[in-house]
CSV table of C-alpha atoms and ligand atoms in Angstrom, one decimal:
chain,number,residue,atom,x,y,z
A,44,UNK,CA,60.0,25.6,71.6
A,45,UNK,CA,61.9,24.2,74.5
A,46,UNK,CA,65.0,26.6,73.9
A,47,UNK,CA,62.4,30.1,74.2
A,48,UNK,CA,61.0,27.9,77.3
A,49,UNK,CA,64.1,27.7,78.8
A,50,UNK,CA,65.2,31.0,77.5
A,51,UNK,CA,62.2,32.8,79.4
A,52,UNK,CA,62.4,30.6,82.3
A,53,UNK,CA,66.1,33.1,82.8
A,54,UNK,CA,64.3,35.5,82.6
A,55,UNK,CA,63.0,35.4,86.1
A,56,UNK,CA,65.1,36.1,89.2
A,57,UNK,CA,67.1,33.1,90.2
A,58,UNK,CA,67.6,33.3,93.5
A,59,UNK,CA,69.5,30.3,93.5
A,60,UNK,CA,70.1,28.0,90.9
A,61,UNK,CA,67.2,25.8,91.8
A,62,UNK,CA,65.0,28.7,93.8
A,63,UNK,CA,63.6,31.1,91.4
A,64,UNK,CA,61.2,34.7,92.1
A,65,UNK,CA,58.0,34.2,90.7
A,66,UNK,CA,56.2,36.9,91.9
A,67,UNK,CA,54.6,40.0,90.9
A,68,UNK,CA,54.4,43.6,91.5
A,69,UNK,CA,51.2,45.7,91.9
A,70,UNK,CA,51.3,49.7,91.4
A,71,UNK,CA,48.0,50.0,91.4
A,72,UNK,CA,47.0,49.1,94.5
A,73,UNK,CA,45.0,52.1,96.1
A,74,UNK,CA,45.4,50.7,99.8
A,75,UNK,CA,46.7,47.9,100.8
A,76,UNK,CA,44.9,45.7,103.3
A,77,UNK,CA,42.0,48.2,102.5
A,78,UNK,CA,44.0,51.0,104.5
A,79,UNK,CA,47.7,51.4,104.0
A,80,UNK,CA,48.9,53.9,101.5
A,81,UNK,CA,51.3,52.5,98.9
A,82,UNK,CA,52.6,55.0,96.8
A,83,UNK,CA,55.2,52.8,95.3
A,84,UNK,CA,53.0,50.1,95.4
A,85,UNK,CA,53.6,46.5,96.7
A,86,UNK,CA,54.7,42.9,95.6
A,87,UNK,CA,53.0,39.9,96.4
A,88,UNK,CA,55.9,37.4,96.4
A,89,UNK,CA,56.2,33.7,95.3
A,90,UNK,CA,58.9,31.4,94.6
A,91,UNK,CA,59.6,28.3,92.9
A,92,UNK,CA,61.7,25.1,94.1
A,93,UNK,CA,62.9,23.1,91.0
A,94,UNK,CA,64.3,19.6,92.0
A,95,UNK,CA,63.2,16.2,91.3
A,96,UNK,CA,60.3,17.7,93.2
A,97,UNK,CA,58.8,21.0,92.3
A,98,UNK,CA,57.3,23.1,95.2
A,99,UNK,CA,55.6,26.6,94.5
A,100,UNK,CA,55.8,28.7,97.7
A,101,UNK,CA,52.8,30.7,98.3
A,102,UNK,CA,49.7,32.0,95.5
A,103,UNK,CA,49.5,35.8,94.9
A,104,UNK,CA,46.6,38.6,95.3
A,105,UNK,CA,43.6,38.0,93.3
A,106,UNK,CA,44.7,41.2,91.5
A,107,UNK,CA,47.6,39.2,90.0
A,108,UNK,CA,46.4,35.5,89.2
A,109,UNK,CA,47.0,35.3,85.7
A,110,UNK,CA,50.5,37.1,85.5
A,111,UNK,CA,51.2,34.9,88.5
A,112,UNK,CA,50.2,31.2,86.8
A,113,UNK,CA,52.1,32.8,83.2
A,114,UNK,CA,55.1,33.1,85.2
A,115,UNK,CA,54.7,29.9,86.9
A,116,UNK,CA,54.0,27.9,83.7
A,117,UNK,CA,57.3,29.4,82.1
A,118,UNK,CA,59.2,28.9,84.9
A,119,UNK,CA,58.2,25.0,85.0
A,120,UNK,CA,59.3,24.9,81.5
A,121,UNK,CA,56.5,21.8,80.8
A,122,UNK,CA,56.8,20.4,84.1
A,123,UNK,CA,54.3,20.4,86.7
A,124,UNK,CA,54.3,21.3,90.6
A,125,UNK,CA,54.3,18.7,92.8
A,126,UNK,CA,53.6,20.9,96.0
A,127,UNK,CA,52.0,24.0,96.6
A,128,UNK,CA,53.0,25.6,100.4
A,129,UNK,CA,50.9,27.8,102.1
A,130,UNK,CA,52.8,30.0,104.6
A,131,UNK,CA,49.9,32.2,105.3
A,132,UNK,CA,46.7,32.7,104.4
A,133,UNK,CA,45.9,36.3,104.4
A,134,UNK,CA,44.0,37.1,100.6
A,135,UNK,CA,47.0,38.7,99.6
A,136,UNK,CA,48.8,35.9,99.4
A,137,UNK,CA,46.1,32.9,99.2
A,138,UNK,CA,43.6,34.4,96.6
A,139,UNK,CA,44.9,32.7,93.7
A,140,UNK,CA,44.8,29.1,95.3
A,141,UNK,CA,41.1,28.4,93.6
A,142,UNK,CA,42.7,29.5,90.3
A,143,UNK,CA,46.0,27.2,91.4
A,144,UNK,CA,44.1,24.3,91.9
A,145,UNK,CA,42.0,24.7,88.8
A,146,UNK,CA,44.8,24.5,86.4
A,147,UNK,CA,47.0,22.0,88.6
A,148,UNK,CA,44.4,19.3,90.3
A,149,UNK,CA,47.6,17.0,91.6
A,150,UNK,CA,49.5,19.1,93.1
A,151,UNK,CA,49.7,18.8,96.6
A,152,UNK,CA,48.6,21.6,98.8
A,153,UNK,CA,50.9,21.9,101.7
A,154,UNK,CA,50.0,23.7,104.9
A,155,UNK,CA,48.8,23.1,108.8
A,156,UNK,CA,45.7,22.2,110.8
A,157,UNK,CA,44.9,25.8,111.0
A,158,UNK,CA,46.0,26.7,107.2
A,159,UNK,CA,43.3,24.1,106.1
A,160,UNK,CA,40.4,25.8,108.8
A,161,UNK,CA,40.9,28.9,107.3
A,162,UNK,CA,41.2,28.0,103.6
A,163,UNK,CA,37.9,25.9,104.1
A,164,UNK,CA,36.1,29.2,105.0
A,165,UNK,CA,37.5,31.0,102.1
A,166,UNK,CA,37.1,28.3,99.6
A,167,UNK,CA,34.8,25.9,100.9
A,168,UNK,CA,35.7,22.0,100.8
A,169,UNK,CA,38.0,22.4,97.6
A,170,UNK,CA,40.9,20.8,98.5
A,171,UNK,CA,40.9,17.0,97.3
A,172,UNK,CA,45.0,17.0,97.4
A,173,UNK,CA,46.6,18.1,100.8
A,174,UNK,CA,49.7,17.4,102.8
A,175,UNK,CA,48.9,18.6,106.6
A,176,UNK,CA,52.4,19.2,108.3
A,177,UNK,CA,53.4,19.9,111.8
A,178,UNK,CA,56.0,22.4,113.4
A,179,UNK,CA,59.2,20.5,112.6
A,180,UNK,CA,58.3,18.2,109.7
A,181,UNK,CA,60.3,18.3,106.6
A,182,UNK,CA,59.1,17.5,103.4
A,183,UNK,CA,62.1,16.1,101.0
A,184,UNK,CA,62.0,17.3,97.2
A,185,UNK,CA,65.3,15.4,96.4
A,186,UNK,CA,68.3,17.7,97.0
A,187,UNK,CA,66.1,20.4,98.9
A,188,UNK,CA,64.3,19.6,102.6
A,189,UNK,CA,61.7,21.9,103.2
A,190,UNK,CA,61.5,22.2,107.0
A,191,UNK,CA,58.0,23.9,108.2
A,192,UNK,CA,58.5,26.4,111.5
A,193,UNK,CA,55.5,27.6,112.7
A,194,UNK,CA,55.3,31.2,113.6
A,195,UNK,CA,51.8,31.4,115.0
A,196,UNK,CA,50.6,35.3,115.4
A,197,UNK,CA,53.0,36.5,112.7
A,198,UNK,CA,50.7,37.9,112.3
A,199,UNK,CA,47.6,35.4,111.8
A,200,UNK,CA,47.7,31.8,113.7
A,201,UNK,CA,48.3,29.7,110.5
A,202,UNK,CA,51.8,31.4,109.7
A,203,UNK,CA,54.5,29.0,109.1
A,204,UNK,CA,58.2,29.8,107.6
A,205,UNK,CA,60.1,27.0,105.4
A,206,UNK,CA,64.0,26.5,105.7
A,207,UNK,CA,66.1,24.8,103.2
A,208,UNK,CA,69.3,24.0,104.8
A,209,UNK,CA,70.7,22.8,102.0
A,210,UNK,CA,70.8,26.3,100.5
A,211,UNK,CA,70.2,28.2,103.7
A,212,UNK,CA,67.4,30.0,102.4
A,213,UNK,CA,64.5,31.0,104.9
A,214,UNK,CA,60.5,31.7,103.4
A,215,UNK,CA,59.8,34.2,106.1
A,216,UNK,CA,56.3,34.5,105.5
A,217,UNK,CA,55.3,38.0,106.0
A,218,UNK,CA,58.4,38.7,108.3
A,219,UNK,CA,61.4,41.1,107.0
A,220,UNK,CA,58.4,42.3,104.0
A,221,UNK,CA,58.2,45.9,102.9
A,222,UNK,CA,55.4,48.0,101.2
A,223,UNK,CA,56.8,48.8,97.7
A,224,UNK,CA,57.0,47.1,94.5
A,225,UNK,CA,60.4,45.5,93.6
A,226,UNK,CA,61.4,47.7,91.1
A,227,UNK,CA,61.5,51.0,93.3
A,228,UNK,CA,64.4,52.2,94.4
A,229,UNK,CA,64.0,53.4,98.1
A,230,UNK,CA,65.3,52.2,101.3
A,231,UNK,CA,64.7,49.3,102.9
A,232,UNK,CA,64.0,50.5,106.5
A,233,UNK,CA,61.6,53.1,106.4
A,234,UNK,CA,59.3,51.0,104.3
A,235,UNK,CA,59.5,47.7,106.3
A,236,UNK,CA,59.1,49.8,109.7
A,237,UNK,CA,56.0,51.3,108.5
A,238,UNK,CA,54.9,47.5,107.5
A,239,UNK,CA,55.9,46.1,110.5
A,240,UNK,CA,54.1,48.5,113.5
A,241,UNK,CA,51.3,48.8,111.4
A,242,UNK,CA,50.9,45.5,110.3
A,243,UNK,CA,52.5,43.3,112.9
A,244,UNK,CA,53.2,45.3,115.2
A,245,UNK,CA,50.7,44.3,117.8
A,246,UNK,CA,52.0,41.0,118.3
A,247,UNK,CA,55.8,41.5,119.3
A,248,UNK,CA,56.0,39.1,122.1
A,249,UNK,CA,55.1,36.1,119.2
A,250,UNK,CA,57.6,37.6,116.7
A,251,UNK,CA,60.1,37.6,119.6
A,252,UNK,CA,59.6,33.5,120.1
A,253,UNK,CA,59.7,33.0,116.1
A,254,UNK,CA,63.5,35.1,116.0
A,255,UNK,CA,64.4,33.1,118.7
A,256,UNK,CA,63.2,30.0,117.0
A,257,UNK,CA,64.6,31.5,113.4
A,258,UNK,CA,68.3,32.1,115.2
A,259,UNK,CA,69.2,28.4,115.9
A,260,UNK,CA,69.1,28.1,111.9
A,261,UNK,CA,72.1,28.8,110.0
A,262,UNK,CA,70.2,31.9,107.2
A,263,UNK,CA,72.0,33.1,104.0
A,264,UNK,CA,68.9,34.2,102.3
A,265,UNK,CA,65.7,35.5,103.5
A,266,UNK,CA,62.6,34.7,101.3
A,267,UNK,CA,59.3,37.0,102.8
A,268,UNK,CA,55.9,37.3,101.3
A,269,UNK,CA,56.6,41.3,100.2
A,270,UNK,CA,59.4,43.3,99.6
A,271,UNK,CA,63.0,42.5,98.4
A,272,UNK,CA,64.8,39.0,98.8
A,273,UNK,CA,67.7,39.7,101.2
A,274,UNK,CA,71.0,38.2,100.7
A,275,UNK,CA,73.5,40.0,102.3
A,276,UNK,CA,74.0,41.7,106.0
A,277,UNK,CA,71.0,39.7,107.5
A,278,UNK,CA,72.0,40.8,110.7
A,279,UNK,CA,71.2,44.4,110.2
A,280,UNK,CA,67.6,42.8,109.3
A,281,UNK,CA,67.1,40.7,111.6
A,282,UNK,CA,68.2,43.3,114.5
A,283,UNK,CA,65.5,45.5,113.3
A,284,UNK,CA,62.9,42.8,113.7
A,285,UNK,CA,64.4,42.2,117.2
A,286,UNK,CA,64.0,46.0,118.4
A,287,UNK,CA,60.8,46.2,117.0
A,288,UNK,CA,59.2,43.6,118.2
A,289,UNK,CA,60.5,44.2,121.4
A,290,UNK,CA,58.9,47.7,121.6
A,291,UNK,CA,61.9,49.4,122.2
A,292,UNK,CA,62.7,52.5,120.4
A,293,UNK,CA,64.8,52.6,117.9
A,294,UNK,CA,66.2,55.9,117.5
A,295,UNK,CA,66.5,58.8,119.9
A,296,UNK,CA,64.4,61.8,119.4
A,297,UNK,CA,60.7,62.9,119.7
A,298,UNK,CA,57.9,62.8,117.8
A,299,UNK,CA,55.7,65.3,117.9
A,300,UNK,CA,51.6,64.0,116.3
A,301,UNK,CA,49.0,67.2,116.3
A,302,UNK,CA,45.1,67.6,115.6
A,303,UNK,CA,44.4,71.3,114.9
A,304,UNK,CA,41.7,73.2,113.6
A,305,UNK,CA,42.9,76.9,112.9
A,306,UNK,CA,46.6,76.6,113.0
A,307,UNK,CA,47.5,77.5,117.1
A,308,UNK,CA,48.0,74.1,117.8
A,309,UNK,CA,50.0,73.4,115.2
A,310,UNK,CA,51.9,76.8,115.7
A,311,UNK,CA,52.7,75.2,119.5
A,312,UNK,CA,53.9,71.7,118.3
A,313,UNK,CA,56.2,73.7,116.0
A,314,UNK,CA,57.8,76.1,118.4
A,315,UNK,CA,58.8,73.1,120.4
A,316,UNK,CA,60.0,71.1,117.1
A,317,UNK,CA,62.0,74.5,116.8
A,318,UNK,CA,63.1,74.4,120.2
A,319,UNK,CA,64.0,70.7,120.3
A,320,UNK,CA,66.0,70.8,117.1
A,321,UNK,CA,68.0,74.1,118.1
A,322,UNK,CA,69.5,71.7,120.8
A,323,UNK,CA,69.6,68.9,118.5
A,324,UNK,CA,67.2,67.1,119.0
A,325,UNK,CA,65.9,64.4,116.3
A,326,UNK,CA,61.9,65.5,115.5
A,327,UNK,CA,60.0,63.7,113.2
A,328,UNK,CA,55.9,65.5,113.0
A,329,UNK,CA,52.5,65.0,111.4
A,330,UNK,CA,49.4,66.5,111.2
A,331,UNK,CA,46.8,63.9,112.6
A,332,UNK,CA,44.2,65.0,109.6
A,333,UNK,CA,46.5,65.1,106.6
A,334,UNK,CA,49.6,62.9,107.3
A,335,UNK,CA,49.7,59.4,106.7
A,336,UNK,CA,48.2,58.0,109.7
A,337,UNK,CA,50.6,54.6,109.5
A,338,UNK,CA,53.6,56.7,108.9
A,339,UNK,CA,52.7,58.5,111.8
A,340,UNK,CA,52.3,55.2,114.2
A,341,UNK,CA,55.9,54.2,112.5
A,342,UNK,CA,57.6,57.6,113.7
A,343,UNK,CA,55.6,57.1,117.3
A,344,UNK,CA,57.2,53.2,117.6
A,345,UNK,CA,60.4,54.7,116.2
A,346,UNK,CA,61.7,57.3,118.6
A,347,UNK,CA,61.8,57.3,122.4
A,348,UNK,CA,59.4,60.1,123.2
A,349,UNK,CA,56.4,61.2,122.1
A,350,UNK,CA,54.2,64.7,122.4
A,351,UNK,CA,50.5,64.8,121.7
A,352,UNK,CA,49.0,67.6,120.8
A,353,UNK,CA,45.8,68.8,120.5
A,354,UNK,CA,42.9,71.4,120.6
A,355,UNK,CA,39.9,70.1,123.0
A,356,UNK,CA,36.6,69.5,120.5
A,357,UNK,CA,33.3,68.9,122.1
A,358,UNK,CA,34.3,68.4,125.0
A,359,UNK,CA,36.5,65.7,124.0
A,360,UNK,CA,39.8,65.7,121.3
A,361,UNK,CA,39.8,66.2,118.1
A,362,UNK,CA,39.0,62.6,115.9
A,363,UNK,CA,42.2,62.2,114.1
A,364,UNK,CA,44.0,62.4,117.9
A,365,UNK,CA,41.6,60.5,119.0
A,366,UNK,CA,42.2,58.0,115.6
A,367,UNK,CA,46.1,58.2,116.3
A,368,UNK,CA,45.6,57.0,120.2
A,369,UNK,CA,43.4,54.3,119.2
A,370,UNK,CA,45.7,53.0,116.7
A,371,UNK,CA,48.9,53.1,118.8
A,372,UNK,CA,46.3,51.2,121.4
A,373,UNK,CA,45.9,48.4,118.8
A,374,UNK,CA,49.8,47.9,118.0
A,375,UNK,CA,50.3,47.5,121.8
A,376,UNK,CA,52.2,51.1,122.0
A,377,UNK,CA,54.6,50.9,125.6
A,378,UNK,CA,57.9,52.0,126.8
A,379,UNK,CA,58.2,55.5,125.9
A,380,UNK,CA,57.9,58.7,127.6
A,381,UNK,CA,54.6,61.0,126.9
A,382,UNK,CA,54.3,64.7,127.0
A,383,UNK,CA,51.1,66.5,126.1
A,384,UNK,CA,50.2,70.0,124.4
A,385,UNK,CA,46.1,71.1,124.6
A,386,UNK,CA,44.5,73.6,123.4
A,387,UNK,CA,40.9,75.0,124.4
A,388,UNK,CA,39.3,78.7,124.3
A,389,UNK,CA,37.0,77.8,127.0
A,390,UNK,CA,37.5,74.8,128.9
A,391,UNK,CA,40.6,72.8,128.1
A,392,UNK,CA,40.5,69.2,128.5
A,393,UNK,CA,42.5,67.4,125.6
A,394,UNK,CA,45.7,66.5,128.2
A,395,UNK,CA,43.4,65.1,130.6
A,396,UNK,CA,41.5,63.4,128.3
A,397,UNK,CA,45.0,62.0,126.0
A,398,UNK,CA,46.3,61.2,129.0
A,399,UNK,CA,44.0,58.8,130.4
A,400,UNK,CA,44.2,56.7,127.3
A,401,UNK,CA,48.0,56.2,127.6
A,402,UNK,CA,47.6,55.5,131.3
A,403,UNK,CA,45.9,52.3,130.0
A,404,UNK,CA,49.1,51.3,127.9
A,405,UNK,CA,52.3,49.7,129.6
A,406,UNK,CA,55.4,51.6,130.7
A,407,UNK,CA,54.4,54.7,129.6
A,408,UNK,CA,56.3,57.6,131.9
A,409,UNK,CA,54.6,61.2,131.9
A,410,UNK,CA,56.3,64.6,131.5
A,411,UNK,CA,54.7,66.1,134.4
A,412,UNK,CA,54.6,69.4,132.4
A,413,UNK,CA,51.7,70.3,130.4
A,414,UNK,CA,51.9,73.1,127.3
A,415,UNK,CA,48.2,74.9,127.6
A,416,UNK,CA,47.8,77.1,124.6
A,417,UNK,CA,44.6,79.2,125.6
A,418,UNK,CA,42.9,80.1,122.0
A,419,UNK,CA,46.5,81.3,121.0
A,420,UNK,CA,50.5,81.5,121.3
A,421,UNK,CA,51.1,83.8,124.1
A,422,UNK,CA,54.1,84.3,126.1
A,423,UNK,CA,53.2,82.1,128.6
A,424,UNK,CA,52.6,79.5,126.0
A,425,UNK,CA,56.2,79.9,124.8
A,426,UNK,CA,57.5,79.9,128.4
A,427,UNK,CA,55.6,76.3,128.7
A,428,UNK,CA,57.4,75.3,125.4
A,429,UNK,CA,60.3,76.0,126.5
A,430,UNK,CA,60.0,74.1,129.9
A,431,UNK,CA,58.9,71.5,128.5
A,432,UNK,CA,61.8,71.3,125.4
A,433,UNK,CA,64.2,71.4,128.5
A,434,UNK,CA,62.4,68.3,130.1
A,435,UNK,CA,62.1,66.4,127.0
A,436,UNK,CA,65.9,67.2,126.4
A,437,UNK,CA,66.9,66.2,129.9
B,282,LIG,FE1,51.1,39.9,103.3
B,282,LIG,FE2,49.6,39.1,106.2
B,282,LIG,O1,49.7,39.2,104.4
């Protein structure tokens, strides 16, 4: 019995010899935090410290319990956890703490102050075992040091990442995680980008004091909460989370986000994609009522410029423009240059309008030249188009 114990216990990822992936994958996941699209799915990650001490880092979605405590009970092979840490509380990755604590009454539930307030409100008064740490502490399993850094507003005020020094590995919470399950095959970036702005993304200036924090450790091996364990060229990584949380674009080019109703305002944001990649230009597009809304905010944090477009409904823009400006509002959207394109048969008013909302985000600078499209493409549309492709390109 204790050779297929031990046999299945291989079975999961080592990550090290003692620090095994106990997590699982979802694919069918409809949306995750009730909005995101995740075609490939998602994995709620967990790991497990074996040492004279046994910590279990981090529960699993609710969706996931029992093929969460299986792998858990193989990977003990007989033994039983002496810690469970909470990085973060967020469902995703605290659901299955009831069920935890239900099969493992001793262990000791590890988190802060503000990991306990918020597990009381979920769970009520359920936890008889618990070790309350502060930024700093360490917590010895033998060999291995857990040592707690708190990364409040990564992206909820509880968030804490665990370093093991003696392996160099870092539990990053929900930093450096990516939609998609771990047995996809896709890149890395385009994924974790589209987590990041739309799930993080509004609290930069905190994720900016946790890298700074996070860079005085010496890191072979980044542990987060979704996405692949990452073991090689951390730099790369890590630079990432250091443009993006600094809101400056990544990439040069222009995105160009429309809302239209009969196909004229579409027809002007693509003359100027046209235009703009005949001089070649980088353009990335979406259609505001079809596209993926959070791959849309992604491309907007992504490149340096941005053009808005849109026909003028009501006397006001089209909802999915005015959804896409709301949600760049949210994720703190700043430092990049704006250009506008309305539409409007009578009274045309969407510039105006789109315009006053960016003028209440930070360091936004305006291309003083407006694209009116009156019903139609005219000639005088494409003479604006092409203005305004030559100021973007200068
Ligand atoms: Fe993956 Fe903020 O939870």
């Amino acid at each position: 019995m204790t050779e297929i114990i031990n046999l299945l216990a291989d079975y999961f990822m080592n990550i090290t010899e003692s620090i095994k992936y106990i997590g699982v994958n979802d694919k069918t996941l409809d949306l995750f935090e009730g909005q995101y699209q995740v075609p490939n799915g998602v994995s709620y990650n967990s790991y497990i410290i074996i040492d004279e001490k046994i910590a279990v880092m981090d529960t699993v979605d609710i969706r996931k319990t029992e093929e969460w405590l299986d792998n858990i009970e193989i990977a003990l092979c007989g033994r039983i956890p002496d810690y469970l840490v909470v990085s973060h509380m967020e469902p995703d990755h605290s659901a299955s703490l009831k069920a935890f604590i239900q099969k493992y009454p001793s262990t000791v539930v590890v988190g802060n102050d503000k990991t306990f307030n918020i597990a009381d409100r979920f769970f009520g008064d359920i936890f008889k075992n618990k070790h309350i740490v502060k930024d700093g502490d360490e917590l010895s399993l033998g060999k291995h040091t857990l040592k707690f850094v708190f990364a409040p507003m990564v992206h909820w005020p509880e968030v804490m990442f665990s370093y093991e020094p003696t392996e160099k590995v870092l539990f990053s919470a929900d930093a450096f995680g990516k939609f998609g399950a771990l047995d996809c095959d896709e890149d890395w970036t385009c994924e974790a980008r589209r987590y990041y702005f739309n799930i993080v993304g509004k609290y930069g200036a905190t994720v900016q004091s946790v890298l700074k924090k996070a860079a005085a450790l010496d890191i072979n091996i980044i542990c987060p909460l979704h996405g692949p364990v990452l073991t090689e060229n951390l730099e790369y990584y890590i630079g990432k989370y250091n443009v993006w949380s600094s809101y400056q674009p990544e990439d040069s080019g222009v995105m160009i986000a429309y809302a239209s109703i009969y196909g004229n305002t579409r027809a002007a944001a693509e003359a100027l994609a046209e235009r703009l990649r005949e001089n070649g230009v980088k353009v990335a597009m979406a259609d505001l009522a079809r596209d993926d809304m959070a791959e849309a905010l992604e491309d907007a944090f992504r490149y340096d410029r941005l053009v808005v477009a849109s026909i003028t409904y009501d006397g006001a823009i089209l909802p999915a423009m005015t959804d896409f400006i709301n949600h760049l509002k949210l994720k703190n959207y700043q430092s990049r240059t704006v250009a506008f394109i309305e539409n409007g048969s009578w009274a045309p008013m969407a510039a105006k309008l789109m315009r006053s909302s960016f003028e209440e985000m930070k360091n936004i600078e305006f291309i003083d030249k407006t694209v009116i499209v009156k019903s139609a493409m005219s000639a005088e549309t494409e003479n604006d188009i092409k203005e305004l492709a030559a100021r973007l390109i200068k």
